Amino acid sequence: MDKSSSEESAICHSPSVEGRDSDLGGTSRPGLPCEGRGFTAAAFYGSTGTQEGPGTSTENKSDTGKRTAAKGSKYLVFYLDLSFVFLLEFNKVNMARGCLCCLKYMMFLFNLIFWLCGCGLLGVGIWLSVSQGSFATFSPSFPSLSAANLVIAIGSIIMVTGFLGCLGAIKENKCLLLSFFIVLLIILLSELILLILFFVFMDTVSENAKKDLKDGLVLYNTENNVGLKNAWNIIQAEWKCCGVTGYTDWHEALRESVVPDRCCTEHYQDCGRNSTNMFWTRGCYEKVEEWLDDNKHLLGTIGMCILVIQLLGMAFAMTLFQQIHRTGKKYSA
């Protein structure tokens, strides 16, 4: 009996067993000195049995077995729950990475398309500026505000913006993504400011535009303004209009009772010098205003699409920027 007691005491007070038992919060009970520790040690060493002393009774063995089985079930449920939570979180991380990779390549594809469109517009603008004099400015106050220069400016802006977004998305570069966001923000604010100013000062803008266009009619027959002459001929032939507000604008500008041949309802050589001919009575400015009013829904839809594209581009850029900044490294693609 003394030997059994000493062996039992050694088992109960083993440092390795007590260390593991303290980690799981096990406690000993009076009369059952090895109950909790015995299961804990067995749980760590792969055994489901209990430590039995030579003097352990059958009733104590049965109670100990029941309590050990209950504890084992609790630990098993705990391990299963922990594994399920781990797998669930792992799946969430994989889904998040998949969504970000999809967002990355979508942003790259759309910006690549915009970059190609910008390159195309830039090429068309350069071609118009070099070889086509028919697309000139109507305003003598803003000689640089021609159709070719406008196309070049718009194409350059689209090309630079698309390049920043395309390269920043595929390379996951925070500097390029932030530059892309800032450029889009500047463009958006500029559009909103110009739109607000236009509606606030609509009447003033309209009167100044009419006056400037009438001043440009004086340059119609001059040698160095062939582009302006061709532009007026094209717009009057296509829109079936004459002058800015009417054909009498040409009488004031040219200081004689003649109009360009394109103002005649029946066009032929020098028909504008025949005062008995019929001319288009409506001015081109009025025709343009009428066209804008008839197509305001279409123009509004196009404007809203451009606005949505800009906002989505800014949102995607900041989402990728925040993800790269949060992880501190590239996510696997």
JSON list of C-alpha atoms in Angstrom, two decimals, residues 101-316:
[
{"chain": "A", "resi": 101, "resn": "CYS", "atom": "CA", "xyz": [-7.92, 40.23, -58.17]},
{"chain": "A", "resi": 102, "resn": "CYS", "atom": "CA", "xyz": [-11.09, 40.47, -60.27]},
{"chain": "A", "resi": 103, "resn": "LEU", "atom": "CA", "xyz": [-11.31, 44.20, -59.48]},
{"chain": "A", "resi": 104, "resn": "LYS", "atom": "CA", "xyz": [-7.65, 44.64, -60.37]},
{"chain": "A", "resi": 105, "resn": "TYR", "atom": "CA", "xyz": [-7.96, 43.07, -63.80]},
{"chain": "A", "resi": 106, "resn": "MET", "atom": "CA", "xyz": [-11.26, 44.82, -64.56]},
{"chain": "A", "resi": 107, "resn": "MET", "atom": "CA", "xyz": [-9.68, 48.16, -63.77]},
{"chain": "A", "resi": 108, "resn": "PHE", "atom": "CA", "xyz": [-6.68, 47.26, -65.93]},
{"chain": "A", "resi": 109, "resn": "LEU", "atom": "CA", "xyz": [-8.90, 46.26, -68.87]},
{"chain": "A", "resi": 110, "resn": "PHE", "atom": "CA", "xyz": [-11.11, 49.36, -68.81]},
{"chain": "A", "resi": 111, "resn": "ASN", "atom": "CA", "xyz": [-8.18, 51.73, -68.44]},
{"chain": "A", "resi": 112, "resn": "LEU", "atom": "CA", "xyz": [-6.42, 49.96, -71.29]},
{"chain": "A", "resi": 113, "resn": "ILE", "atom": "CA", "xyz": [-9.46, 50.61, -73.48]},
{"chain": "A", "resi": 114, "resn": "PHE", "atom": "CA", "xyz": [-9.53, 54.28, -72.43]},
{"chain": "A", "resi": 115, "resn": "TRP", "atom": "CA", "xyz": [-5.81, 54.61, -73.10]},
{"chain": "A", "resi": 116, "resn": "LEU", "atom": "CA", "xyz": [-6.25, 53.22, -76.61]},
{"chain": "A", "resi": 117, "resn": "CYS", "atom": "CA", "xyz": [-9.18, 55.60, -77.22]},
{"chain": "A", "resi": 118, "resn": "GLY", "atom": "CA", "xyz": [-7.04, 58.52, -76.02]},
{"chain": "A", "resi": 119, "resn": "CYS", "atom": "CA", "xyz": [-4.25, 57.50, -78.39]},
{"chain": "A", "resi": 120, "resn": "GLY", "atom": "CA", "xyz": [-6.78, 57.38, -81.24]},
{"chain": "A", "resi": 121, "resn": "LEU", "atom": "CA", "xyz": [-8.19, 60.82, -80.45]},
{"chain": "A", "resi": 122, "resn": "LEU", "atom": "CA", "xyz": [-4.71, 62.27, -80.17]},
{"chain": "A", "resi": 123, "resn": "GLY", "atom": "CA", "xyz": [-3.81, 60.88, -83.58]},
{"chain": "A", "resi": 124, "resn": "VAL", "atom": "CA", "xyz": [-7.01, 62.23, -85.15]},
{"chain": "A", "resi": 125, "resn": "GLY", "atom": "CA", "xyz": [-6.41, 65.67, -83.63]},
{"chain": "A", "resi": 126, "resn": "ILE", "atom": "CA", "xyz": [-2.84, 65.80, -84.94]},
{"chain": "A", "resi": 127, "resn": "TRP", "atom": "CA", "xyz": [-4.02, 64.74, -88.40]},
{"chain": "A", "resi": 128, "resn": "LEU", "atom": "CA", "xyz": [-6.74, 67.42, -88.41]},
{"chain": "A", "resi": 129, "resn": "SER", "atom": "CA", "xyz": [-4.30, 70.06, -87.26]},
{"chain": "A", "resi": 130, "resn": "VAL", "atom": "CA", "xyz": [-1.73, 69.20, -89.94]},
{"chain": "A", "resi": 131, "resn": "SER", "atom": "CA", "xyz": [-3.76, 68.34, -93.02]},
{"chain": "A", "resi": 132, "resn": "GLN", "atom": "CA", "xyz": [-7.33, 69.58, -92.59]},
{"chain": "A", "resi": 133, "resn": "GLY", "atom": "CA", "xyz": [-7.89, 73.32, -92.54]},
{"chain": "A", "resi": 134, "resn": "SER", "atom": "CA", "xyz": [-11.68, 72.96, -92.62]},
{"chain": "A", "resi": 135, "resn": "PHE", "atom": "CA", "xyz": [-11.82, 72.36, -88.86]},
{"chain": "A", "resi": 136, "resn": "ALA", "atom": "CA", "xyz": [-10.86, 75.79, -87.60]},
{"chain": "A", "resi": 137, "resn": "THR", "atom": "CA", "xyz": [-12.10, 78.02, -84.82]},
{"chain": "A", "resi": 138, "resn": "PHE", "atom": "CA", "xyz": [-15.13, 80.27, -85.28]},
{"chain": "A", "resi": 139, "resn": "SER", "atom": "CA", "xyz": [-13.95, 82.71, -82.61]},
{"chain": "A", "resi": 140, "resn": "PRO", "atom": "CA", "xyz": [-11.27, 85.35, -83.31]},
{"chain": "A", "resi": 141, "resn": "SER", "atom": "CA", "xyz": [-10.88, 85.95, -79.57]},
{"chain": "A", "resi": 142, "resn": "PHE", "atom": "CA", "xyz": [-9.76, 82.35, -79.00]},
{"chain": "A", "resi": 143, "resn": "PRO", "atom": "CA", "xyz": [-7.78, 81.32, -82.08]},
{"chain": "A", "resi": 144, "resn": "SER", "atom": "CA", "xyz": [-6.42, 78.23, -80.32]},
{"chain": "A", "resi": 145, "resn": "LEU", "atom": "CA", "xyz": [-9.92, 76.98, -79.55]},
{"chain": "A", "resi": 146, "resn": "SER", "atom": "CA", "xyz": [-10.24, 74.95, -82.72]},
{"chain": "A", "resi": 147, "resn": "ALA", "atom": "CA", "xyz": [-11.73, 71.53, -83.27]},
{"chain": "A", "resi": 148, "resn": "ALA", "atom": "CA", "xyz": [-8.30, 69.98, -83.86]},
{"chain": "A", "resi": 149, "resn": "ASN", "atom": "CA", "xyz": [-6.83, 71.46, -80.67]},
{"chain": "A", "resi": 150, "resn": "LEU", "atom": "CA", "xyz": [-9.85, 70.38, -78.64]},
{"chain": "A", "resi": 151, "resn": "VAL", "atom": "CA", "xyz": [-9.53, 66.81, -79.91]},
{"chain": "A", "resi": 152, "resn": "ILE", "atom": "CA", "xyz": [-5.80, 66.81, -79.13]},
{"chain": "A", "resi": 153, "resn": "ALA", "atom": "CA", "xyz": [-6.40, 68.10, -75.58]},
{"chain": "A", "resi": 154, "resn": "ILE", "atom": "CA", "xyz": [-9.17, 65.60, -74.84]},
{"chain": "A", "resi": 155, "resn": "GLY", "atom": "CA", "xyz": [-7.16, 62.72, -76.31]},
{"chain": "A", "resi": 156, "resn": "SER", "atom": "CA", "xyz": [-4.08, 63.64, -74.28]},
{"chain": "A", "resi": 157, "resn": "ILE", "atom": "CA", "xyz": [-6.03, 63.83, -71.01]},
{"chain": "A", "resi": 158, "resn": "ILE", "atom": "CA", "xyz": [-7.74, 60.48, -71.64]},
{"chain": "A", "resi": 159, "resn": "MET", "atom": "CA", "xyz": [-4.44, 58.85, -72.65]},
{"chain": "A", "resi": 160, "resn": "VAL", "atom": "CA", "xyz": [-2.55, 60.04, -69.55]},
{"chain": "A", "resi": 161, "resn": "THR", "atom": "CA", "xyz": [-5.39, 59.11, -67.20]},
{"chain": "A", "resi": 162, "resn": "GLY", "atom": "CA", "xyz": [-5.80, 55.67, -68.76]},
{"chain": "A", "resi": 163, "resn": "PHE", "atom": "CA", "xyz": [-2.06, 55.05, -68.57]},
{"chain": "A", "resi": 164, "resn": "LEU", "atom": "CA", "xyz": [-1.93, 55.87, -64.84]},
{"chain": "A", "resi": 165, "resn": "GLY", "atom": "CA", "xyz": [-4.90, 53.64, -64.03]},
{"chain": "A", "resi": 166, "resn": "CYS", "atom": "CA", "xyz": [-3.76, 50.79, -66.28]},
{"chain": "A", "resi": 167, "resn": "LEU", "atom": "CA", "xyz": [-0.17, 50.62, -65.02]},
{"chain": "A", "resi": 168, "resn": "GLY", "atom": "CA", "xyz": [-1.11, 51.34, -61.40]},
{"chain": "A", "resi": 169, "resn": "ALA", "atom": "CA", "xyz": [-3.62, 48.47, -61.34]},
{"chain": "A", "resi": 170, "resn": "ILE", "atom": "CA", "xyz": [-1.46, 45.81, -62.99]},
{"chain": "A", "resi": 171, "resn": "LYS", "atom": "CA", "xyz": [1.69, 46.77, -61.01]},
{"chain": "A", "resi": 172, "resn": "GLU", "atom": "CA", "xyz": [-0.21, 47.43, -57.76]},
{"chain": "A", "resi": 173, "resn": "ASN", "atom": "CA", "xyz": [1.71, 50.68, -57.39]},
{"chain": "A", "resi": 174, "resn": "LYS", "atom": "CA", "xyz": [0.30, 52.98, -54.71]},
{"chain": "A", "resi": 175, "resn": "CYS", "atom": "CA", "xyz": [1.88, 56.11, -56.20]},
{"chain": "A", "resi": 176, "resn": "LEU", "atom": "CA", "xyz": [0.31, 55.53, -59.63]},
{"chain": "A", "resi": 177, "resn": "LEU", "atom": "CA", "xyz": [-3.08, 54.63, -58.13]},
{"chain": "A", "resi": 178, "resn": "LEU", "atom": "CA", "xyz": [-3.05, 57.79, -56.01]},
{"chain": "A", "resi": 179, "resn": "SER", "atom": "CA", "xyz": [-2.06, 59.88, -59.06]},
{"chain": "A", "resi": 180, "resn": "PHE", "atom": "CA", "xyz": [-4.89, 58.30, -61.05]},
{"chain": "A", "resi": 181, "resn": "PHE", "atom": "CA", "xyz": [-7.35, 59.18, -58.26]},
{"chain": "A", "resi": 182, "resn": "ILE", "atom": "CA", "xyz": [-6.10, 62.79, -58.06]},
{"chain": "A", "resi": 183, "resn": "VAL", "atom": "CA", "xyz": [-6.30, 63.30, -61.83]},
{"chain": "A", "resi": 184, "resn": "LEU", "atom": "CA", "xyz": [-9.87, 61.97, -61.94]},
{"chain": "A", "resi": 185, "resn": "LEU", "atom": "CA", "xyz": [-10.81, 64.15, -58.98]},
{"chain": "A", "resi": 186, "resn": "ILE", "atom": "CA", "xyz": [-9.38, 67.29, -60.66]},
{"chain": "A", "resi": 187, "resn": "ILE", "atom": "CA", "xyz": [-11.23, 66.49, -63.90]},
{"chain": "A", "resi": 188, "resn": "LEU", "atom": "CA", "xyz": [-14.49, 65.88, -62.02]},
{"chain": "A", "resi": 189, "resn": "LEU", "atom": "CA", "xyz": [-14.23, 69.12, -60.03]},
{"chain": "A", "resi": 190, "resn": "SER", "atom": "CA", "xyz": [-13.37, 71.09, -63.18]},
{"chain": "A", "resi": 191, "resn": "GLU", "atom": "CA", "xyz": [-16.41, 69.70, -64.98]},
{"chain": "A", "resi": 192, "resn": "LEU", "atom": "CA", "xyz": [-18.71, 70.53, -62.08]},
{"chain": "A", "resi": 193, "resn": "ILE", "atom": "CA", "xyz": [-17.33, 74.08, -61.74]},
{"chain": "A", "resi": 194, "resn": "LEU", "atom": "CA", "xyz": [-17.66, 74.77, -65.48]},
{"chain": "A", "resi": 195, "resn": "LEU", "atom": "CA", "xyz": [-21.18, 73.35, -65.54]},
{"chain": "A", "resi": 196, "resn": "ILE", "atom": "CA", "xyz": [-22.29, 75.48, -62.58]},
{"chain": "A", "resi": 197, "resn": "LEU", "atom": "CA", "xyz": [-20.75, 78.63, -64.05]},
{"chain": "A", "resi": 198, "resn": "PHE", "atom": "CA", "xyz": [-22.39, 77.96, -67.41]},
{"chain": "A", "resi": 199, "resn": "PHE", "atom": "CA", "xyz": [-25.88, 77.67, -65.93]},
{"chain": "A", "resi": 200, "resn": "VAL", "atom": "CA", "xyz": [-25.39, 80.66, -63.62]},
{"chain": "A", "resi": 201, "resn": "PHE", "atom": "CA", "xyz": [-24.11, 82.95, -66.38]},
{"chain": "A", "resi": 202, "resn": "MET", "atom": "CA", "xyz": [-26.00, 81.38, -69.29]},
{"chain": "A", "resi": 203, "resn": "ASP", "atom": "CA", "xyz": [-27.40, 84.65, -70.69]},
{"chain": "A", "resi": 204, "resn": "THR", "atom": "CA", "xyz": [-24.04, 86.44, -70.47]},
{"chain": "A", "resi": 205, "resn": "VAL", "atom": "CA", "xyz": [-22.24, 83.53, -72.12]},
{"chain": "A", "resi": 206, "resn": "SER", "atom": "CA", "xyz": [-24.82, 83.41, -74.91]},
{"chain": "A", "resi": 207, "resn": "GLU", "atom": "CA", "xyz": [-24.55, 87.13, -75.71]},
{"chain": "A", "resi": 208, "resn": "ASN", "atom": "CA", "xyz": [-20.75, 87.12, -75.65]},
{"chain": "A", "resi": 209, "resn": "ALA", "atom": "CA", "xyz": [-20.67, 84.05, -77.89]},
{"chain": "A", "resi": 210, "resn": "LYS", "atom": "CA", "xyz": [-22.95, 85.69, -80.46]},
{"chain": "A", "resi": 211, "resn": "LYS", "atom": "CA", "xyz": [-20.88, 88.88, -80.48]},
{"chain": "A", "resi": 212, "resn": "ASP", "atom": "CA", "xyz": [-17.61, 86.94, -80.85]},
{"chain": "A", "resi": 213, "resn": "LEU", "atom": "CA", "xyz": [-18.98, 84.83, -83.69]},
{"chain": "A", "resi": 214, "resn": "LYS", "atom": "CA", "xyz": [-20.19, 87.94, -85.55]},
{"chain": "A", "resi": 215, "resn": "ASP", "atom": "CA", "xyz": [-16.74, 89.48, -85.19]},
{"chain": "A", "resi": 216, "resn": "GLY", "atom": "CA", "xyz": [-15.32, 86.33, -86.74]},
{"chain": "A", "resi": 217, "resn": "LEU", "atom": "CA", "xyz": [-17.43, 86.82, -89.89]},
{"chain": "A", "resi": 218, "resn": "VAL", "atom": "CA", "xyz": [-15.25, 89.78, -90.82]},
{"chain": "A", "resi": 219, "resn": "LEU", "atom": "CA", "xyz": [-12.33, 87.38, -91.36]},
{"chain": "A", "resi": 220, "resn": "TYR", "atom": "CA", "xyz": [-14.31, 85.22, -93.82]},
{"chain": "A", "resi": 221, "resn": "ASN", "atom": "CA", "xyz": [-12.63, 86.48, -97.02]},
{"chain": "A", "resi": 222, "resn": "THR", "atom": "CA", "xyz": [-9.15, 87.14, -95.62]},
{"chain": "A", "resi": 223, "resn": "GLU", "atom": "CA", "xyz": [-6.18, 85.17, -96.92]},
{"chain": "A", "resi": 224, "resn": "ASN", "atom": "CA", "xyz": [-4.87, 83.70, -93.67]},
{"chain": "A", "resi": 225, "resn": "ASN", "atom": "CA", "xyz": [-8.22, 82.36, -92.46]},
{"chain": "A", "resi": 226, "resn": "VAL", "atom": "CA", "xyz": [-9.07, 79.68, -94.99]},
{"chain": "A", "resi": 227, "resn": "GLY", "atom": "CA", "xyz": [-9.95, 77.33, -92.14]},
{"chain": "A", "resi": 228, "resn": "LEU", "atom": "CA", "xyz": [-12.57, 79.72, -90.77]},
{"chain": "A", "resi": 229, "resn": "LYS", "atom": "CA", "xyz": [-14.08, 80.13, -94.24]},
{"chain": "A", "resi": 230, "resn": "ASN", "atom": "CA", "xyz": [-14.30, 76.38, -94.79]},
{"chain": "A", "resi": 231, "resn": "ALA", "atom": "CA", "xyz": [-15.77, 75.87, -91.32]},
{"chain": "A", "resi": 232, "resn": "TRP", "atom": "CA", "xyz": [-18.58, 78.37, -91.99]},
{"chain": "A", "resi": 233, "resn": "ASN", "atom": "CA", "xyz": [-19.31, 76.82, -95.38]},
{"chain": "A", "resi": 234, "resn": "ILE", "atom": "CA", "xyz": [-19.59, 73.35, -93.86]},
{"chain": "A", "resi": 235, "resn": "ILE", "atom": "CA", "xyz": [-21.79, 74.39, -90.93]},
{"chain": "A", "resi": 236, "resn": "GLN", "atom": "CA", "xyz": [-24.15, 76.46, -93.13]},
{"chain": "A", "resi": 237, "resn": "ALA", "atom": "CA", "xyz": [-24.51, 73.66, -95.70]},
{"chain": "A", "resi": 238, "resn": "GLU", "atom": "CA", "xyz": [-25.12, 70.94, -93.08]},
{"chain": "A", "resi": 239, "resn": "TRP", "atom": "CA", "xyz": [-27.45, 72.89, -90.79]},
{"chain": "A", "resi": 240, "resn": "LYS", "atom": "CA", "xyz": [-29.20, 74.86, -93.54]},
{"chain": "A", "resi": 241, "resn": "CYS", "atom": "CA", "xyz": [-28.62, 78.17, -91.81]},
{"chain": "A", "resi": 242, "resn": "CYS", "atom": "CA", "xyz": [-26.99, 81.48, -92.64]},
{"chain": "A", "resi": 243, "resn": "GLY", "atom": "CA", "xyz": [-24.96, 83.78, -90.40]},
{"chain": "A", "resi": 244, "resn": "VAL", "atom": "CA", "xyz": [-25.03, 83.86, -86.62]},
{"chain": "A", "resi": 245, "resn": "THR", "atom": "CA", "xyz": [-28.57, 85.15, -86.05]},
{"chain": "A", "resi": 246, "resn": "GLY", "atom": "CA", "xyz": [-29.58, 85.57, -89.74]},
{"chain": "A", "resi": 247, "resn": "TYR", "atom": "CA", "xyz": [-28.23, 86.23, -93.24]},
{"chain": "A", "resi": 248, "resn": "THR", "atom": "CA", "xyz": [-28.12, 89.98, -92.56]},
{"chain": "A", "resi": 249, "resn": "ASP", "atom": "CA", "xyz": [-25.08, 89.35, -90.32]},
{"chain": "A", "resi": 250, "resn": "TRP", "atom": "CA", "xyz": [-23.05, 88.82, -93.51]},
{"chain": "A", "resi": 251, "resn": "HIS", "atom": "CA", "xyz": [-24.17, 92.20, -94.87]},
{"chain": "A", "resi": 252, "resn": "GLU", "atom": "CA", "xyz": [-22.81, 93.91, -91.78]},
{"chain": "A", "resi": 253, "resn": "ALA", "atom": "CA", "xyz": [-19.57, 91.90, -91.74]},
{"chain": "A", "resi": 254, "resn": "LEU", "atom": "CA", "xyz": [-18.74, 92.10, -95.45]},
{"chain": "A", "resi": 255, "resn": "ARG", "atom": "CA", "xyz": [-20.14, 95.64, -95.82]},
{"chain": "A", "resi": 256, "resn": "GLU", "atom": "CA", "xyz": [-22.10, 94.74, -98.93]},
{"chain": "A", "resi": 257, "resn": "SER", "atom": "CA", "xyz": [-25.32, 92.91, -99.75]},
{"chain": "A", "resi": 258, "resn": "VAL", "atom": "CA", "xyz": [-23.75, 89.54, -100.40]},
{"chain": "A", "resi": 259, "resn": "VAL", "atom": "CA", "xyz": [-23.73, 86.24, -98.55]},
{"chain": "A", "resi": 260, "resn": "PRO", "atom": "CA", "xyz": [-21.65, 83.06, -98.97]},
{"chain": "A", "resi": 261, "resn": "ASP", "atom": "CA", "xyz": [-22.88, 80.71, -101.66]},
{"chain": "A", "resi": 262, "resn": "ARG", "atom": "CA", "xyz": [-23.68, 78.09, -99.00]},
{"chain": "A", "resi": 263, "resn": "CYS", "atom": "CA", "xyz": [-26.48, 80.31, -97.70]},
{"chain": "A", "resi": 264, "resn": "CYS", "atom": "CA", "xyz": [-28.50, 79.82, -100.90]},
{"chain": "A", "resi": 265, "resn": "THR", "atom": "CA", "xyz": [-31.37, 77.36, -100.84]},
{"chain": "A", "resi": 266, "resn": "GLU", "atom": "CA", "xyz": [-30.35, 76.44, -104.42]},
{"chain": "A", "resi": 267, "resn": "HIS", "atom": "CA", "xyz": [-26.58, 76.36, -104.44]},
{"chain": "A", "resi": 268, "resn": "TYR", "atom": "CA", "xyz": [-24.51, 77.32, -107.50]},
{"chain": "A", "resi": 269, "resn": "GLN", "atom": "CA", "xyz": [-21.50, 79.50, -108.25]},
{"chain": "A", "resi": 270, "resn": "ASP", "atom": "CA", "xyz": [-21.88, 83.13, -107.05]},
{"chain": "A", "resi": 271, "resn": "CYS", "atom": "CA", "xyz": [-25.49, 82.55, -106.04]},
{"chain": "A", "resi": 272, "resn": "GLY", "atom": "CA", "xyz": [-24.87, 84.63, -102.92]},
{"chain": "A", "resi": 273, "resn": "ARG", "atom": "CA", "xyz": [-24.37, 87.77, -104.99]},
{"chain": "A", "resi": 274, "resn": "ASN", "atom": "CA", "xyz": [-27.79, 87.52, -106.58]},
{"chain": "A", "resi": 275, "resn": "SER", "atom": "CA", "xyz": [-30.14, 89.46, -104.35]},
{"chain": "A", "resi": 276, "resn": "THR", "atom": "CA", "xyz": [-33.16, 87.80, -105.90]},
{"chain": "A", "resi": 277, "resn": "ASN", "atom": "CA", "xyz": [-32.12, 84.37, -104.65]},
{"chain": "A", "resi": 278, "resn": "MET", "atom": "CA", "xyz": [-33.65, 82.77, -101.59]},
{"chain": "A", "resi": 279, "resn": "PHE", "atom": "CA", "xyz": [-31.33, 82.41, -98.58]},
{"chain": "A", "resi": 280, "resn": "TRP", "atom": "CA", "xyz": [-31.65, 80.39, -95.40]},
{"chain": "A", "resi": 281, "resn": "THR", "atom": "CA", "xyz": [-33.39, 82.75, -92.99]},
{"chain": "A", "resi": 282, "resn": "ARG", "atom": "CA", "xyz": [-32.53, 81.10, -89.71]},
{"chain": "A", "resi": 283, "resn": "GLY", "atom": "CA", "xyz": [-29.22, 81.77, -88.00]},
{"chain": "A", "resi": 284, "resn": "CYS", "atom": "CA", "xyz": [-26.76, 78.99, -87.20]},
{"chain": "A", "resi": 285, "resn": "TYR", "atom": "CA", "xyz": [-26.66, 79.88, -83.49]},
{"chain": "A", "resi": 286, "resn": "GLU", "atom": "CA", "xyz": [-30.40, 79.32, -83.24]},
{"chain": "A", "resi": 287, "resn": "LYS", "atom": "CA", "xyz": [-30.10, 76.00, -85.06]},
{"chain": "A", "resi": 288, "resn": "VAL", "atom": "CA", "xyz": [-27.40, 74.82, -82.65]},
{"chain": "A", "resi": 289, "resn": "GLU", "atom": "CA", "xyz": [-29.53, 75.83, -79.65]},
{"chain": "A", "resi": 290, "resn": "GLU", "atom": "CA", "xyz": [-32.47, 73.94, -81.14]},
{"chain": "A", "resi": 291, "resn": "TRP", "atom": "CA", "xyz": [-30.36, 70.84, -81.68]},
{"chain": "A", "resi": 292, "resn": "LEU", "atom": "CA", "xyz": [-29.08, 70.96, -78.09]},
{"chain": "A", "resi": 293, "resn": "ASP", "atom": "CA", "xyz": [-32.64, 71.31, -76.78]},
{"chain": "A", "resi": 294, "resn": "ASP", "atom": "CA", "xyz": [-33.88, 68.38, -78.87]},
{"chain": "A", "resi": 295, "resn": "ASN", "atom": "CA", "xyz": [-31.03, 66.15, -77.71]},
{"chain": "A", "resi": 296, "resn": "LYS", "atom": "CA", "xyz": [-30.77, 67.27, -74.08]},
{"chain": "A", "resi": 297, "resn": "HIS", "atom": "CA", "xyz": [-31.89, 63.85, -72.77]},
{"chain": "A", "resi": 298, "resn": "LEU", "atom": "CA", "xyz": [-29.21, 62.09, -74.80]},
{"chain": "A", "resi": 299, "resn": "LEU", "atom": "CA", "xyz": [-26.56, 64.59, -73.72]},
{"chain": "A", "resi": 300, "resn": "GLY", "atom": "CA", "xyz": [-27.67, 64.25, -70.09]},
{"chain": "A", "resi": 301, "resn": "THR", "atom": "CA", "xyz": [-27.41, 60.46, -70.30]},
{"chain": "A", "resi": 302, "resn": "ILE", "atom": "CA", "xyz": [-23.92, 60.69, -71.77]},
{"chain": "A", "resi": 303, "resn": "GLY", "atom": "CA", "xyz": [-22.91, 63.13, -69.03]},
{"chain": "A", "resi": 304, "resn": "MET", "atom": "CA", "xyz": [-24.25, 60.83, -66.31]},
{"chain": "A", "resi": 305, "resn": "CYS", "atom": "CA", "xyz": [-22.40, 57.85, -67.81]},
{"chain": "A", "resi": 306, "resn": "ILE", "atom": "CA", "xyz": [-19.16, 59.83, -67.81]},
{"chain": "A", "resi": 307, "resn": "LEU", "atom": "CA", "xyz": [-19.78, 60.87, -64.20]},
{"chain": "A", "resi": 308, "resn": "VAL", "atom": "CA", "xyz": [-20.48, 57.27, -63.09]},
{"chain": "A", "resi": 309, "resn": "ILE", "atom": "CA", "xyz": [-17.36, 56.01, -64.88]},
{"chain": "A", "resi": 310, "resn": "GLN", "atom": "CA", "xyz": [-15.24, 58.64, -63.14]},
{"chain": "A", "resi": 311, "resn": "LEU", "atom": "CA", "xyz": [-16.71, 57.84, -59.71]},
{"chain": "A", "resi": 312, "resn": "LEU", "atom": "CA", "xyz": [-16.24, 54.09, -60.22]},
{"chain": "A", "resi": 313, "resn": "GLY", "atom": "CA", "xyz": [-12.66, 54.65, -61.33]},
{"chain": "A", "resi": 314, "resn": "MET", "atom": "CA", "xyz": [-11.96, 56.70, -58.21]},
{"chain": "A", "resi": 315, "resn": "ALA", "atom": "CA", "xyz": [-13.63, 54.10, -55.96]},
{"chain": "A", "resi": 316, "resn": "PHE", "atom": "CA", "xyz": [-11.73, 51.18, -57.52]}
]
